[in-house]
Tab-separated table of C-alpha atoms in Angstrom:
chain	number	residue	atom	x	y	z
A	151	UNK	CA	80.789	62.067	-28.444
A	152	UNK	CA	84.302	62.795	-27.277
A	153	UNK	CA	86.254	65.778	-29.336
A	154	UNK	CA	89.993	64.561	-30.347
A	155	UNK	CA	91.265	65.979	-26.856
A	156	UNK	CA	89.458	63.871	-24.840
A	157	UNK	CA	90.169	60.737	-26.705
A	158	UNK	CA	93.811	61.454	-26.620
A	159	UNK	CA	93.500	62.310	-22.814
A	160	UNK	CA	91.465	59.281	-22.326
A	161	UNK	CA	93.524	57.040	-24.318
A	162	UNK	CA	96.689	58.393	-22.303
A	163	UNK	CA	94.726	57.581	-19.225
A	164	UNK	CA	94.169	54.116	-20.252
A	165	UNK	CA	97.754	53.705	-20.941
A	166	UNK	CA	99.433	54.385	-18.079
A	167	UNK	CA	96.482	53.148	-15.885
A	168	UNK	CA	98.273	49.470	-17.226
A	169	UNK	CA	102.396	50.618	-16.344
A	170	UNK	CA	101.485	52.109	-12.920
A	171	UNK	CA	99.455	50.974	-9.507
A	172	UNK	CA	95.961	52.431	-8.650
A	173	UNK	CA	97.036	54.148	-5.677
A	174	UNK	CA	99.720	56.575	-7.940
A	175	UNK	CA	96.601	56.578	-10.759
A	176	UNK	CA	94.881	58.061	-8.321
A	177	UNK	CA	97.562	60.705	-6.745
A	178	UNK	CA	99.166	61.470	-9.872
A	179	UNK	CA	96.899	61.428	-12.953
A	180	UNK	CA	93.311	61.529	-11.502
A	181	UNK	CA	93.497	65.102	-10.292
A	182	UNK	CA	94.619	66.300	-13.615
A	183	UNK	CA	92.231	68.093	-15.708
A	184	UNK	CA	92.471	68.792	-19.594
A	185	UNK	CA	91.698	72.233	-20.013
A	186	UNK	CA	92.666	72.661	-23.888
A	187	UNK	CA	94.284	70.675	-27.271
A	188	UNK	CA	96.162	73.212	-29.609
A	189	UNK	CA	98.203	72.339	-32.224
A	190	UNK	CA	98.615	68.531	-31.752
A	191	UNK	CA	99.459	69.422	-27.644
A	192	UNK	CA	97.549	69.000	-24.557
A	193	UNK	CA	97.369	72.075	-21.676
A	194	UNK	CA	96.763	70.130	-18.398
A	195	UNK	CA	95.778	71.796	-15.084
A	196	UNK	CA	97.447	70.052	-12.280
A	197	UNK	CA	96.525	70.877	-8.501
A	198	UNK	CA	99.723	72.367	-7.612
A	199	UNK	CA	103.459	72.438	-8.225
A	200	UNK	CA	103.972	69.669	-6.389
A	201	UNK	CA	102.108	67.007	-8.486
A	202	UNK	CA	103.338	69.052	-11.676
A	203	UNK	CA	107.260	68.618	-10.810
A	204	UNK	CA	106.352	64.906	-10.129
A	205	UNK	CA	104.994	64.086	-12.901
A	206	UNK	CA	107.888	65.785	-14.932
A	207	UNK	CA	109.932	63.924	-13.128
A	208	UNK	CA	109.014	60.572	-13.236
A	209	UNK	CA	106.789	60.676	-16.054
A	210	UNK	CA	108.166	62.601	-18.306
A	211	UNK	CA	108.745	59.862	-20.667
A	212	UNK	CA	105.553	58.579	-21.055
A	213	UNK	CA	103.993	62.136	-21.188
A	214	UNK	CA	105.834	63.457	-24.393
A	215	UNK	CA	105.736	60.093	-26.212
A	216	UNK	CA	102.375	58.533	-25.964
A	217	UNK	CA	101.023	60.536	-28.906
């Protein structure tokens, strides 16, 4: 069974697997890992700074709304 974290990661996953193409799916989001859920927030490890400052910059939007 999946714990609250991992449906909200999932569910995320889903989501923007529908707005974006599979080849940024798979450079952006796929490499991320969900590392801990406190306090109605997600902690996400990305690979580096590089994918981080992406994703805060074009994905922002999506990332602090979905939930």
């Amino acid at each position: 069974m999946l714990t609250t974290k991992e449906n909200i990661w999932g569910s995320f996953l889903d989501f923007i697997k529908k707005r974006i193409s599979k080849t940024e799916f798979q450079n952006w989001f796929k490499p991320i890992k969900l590392i801990e859920e406190k306090d109605n927030k997600l902690t996400l490890q990305v690979p580096n700074i590089i994918i981080q400052q992406y994703l805060l910059d074009i994905y922002k939007e999506y990332l602090c709304s979905f939930y």
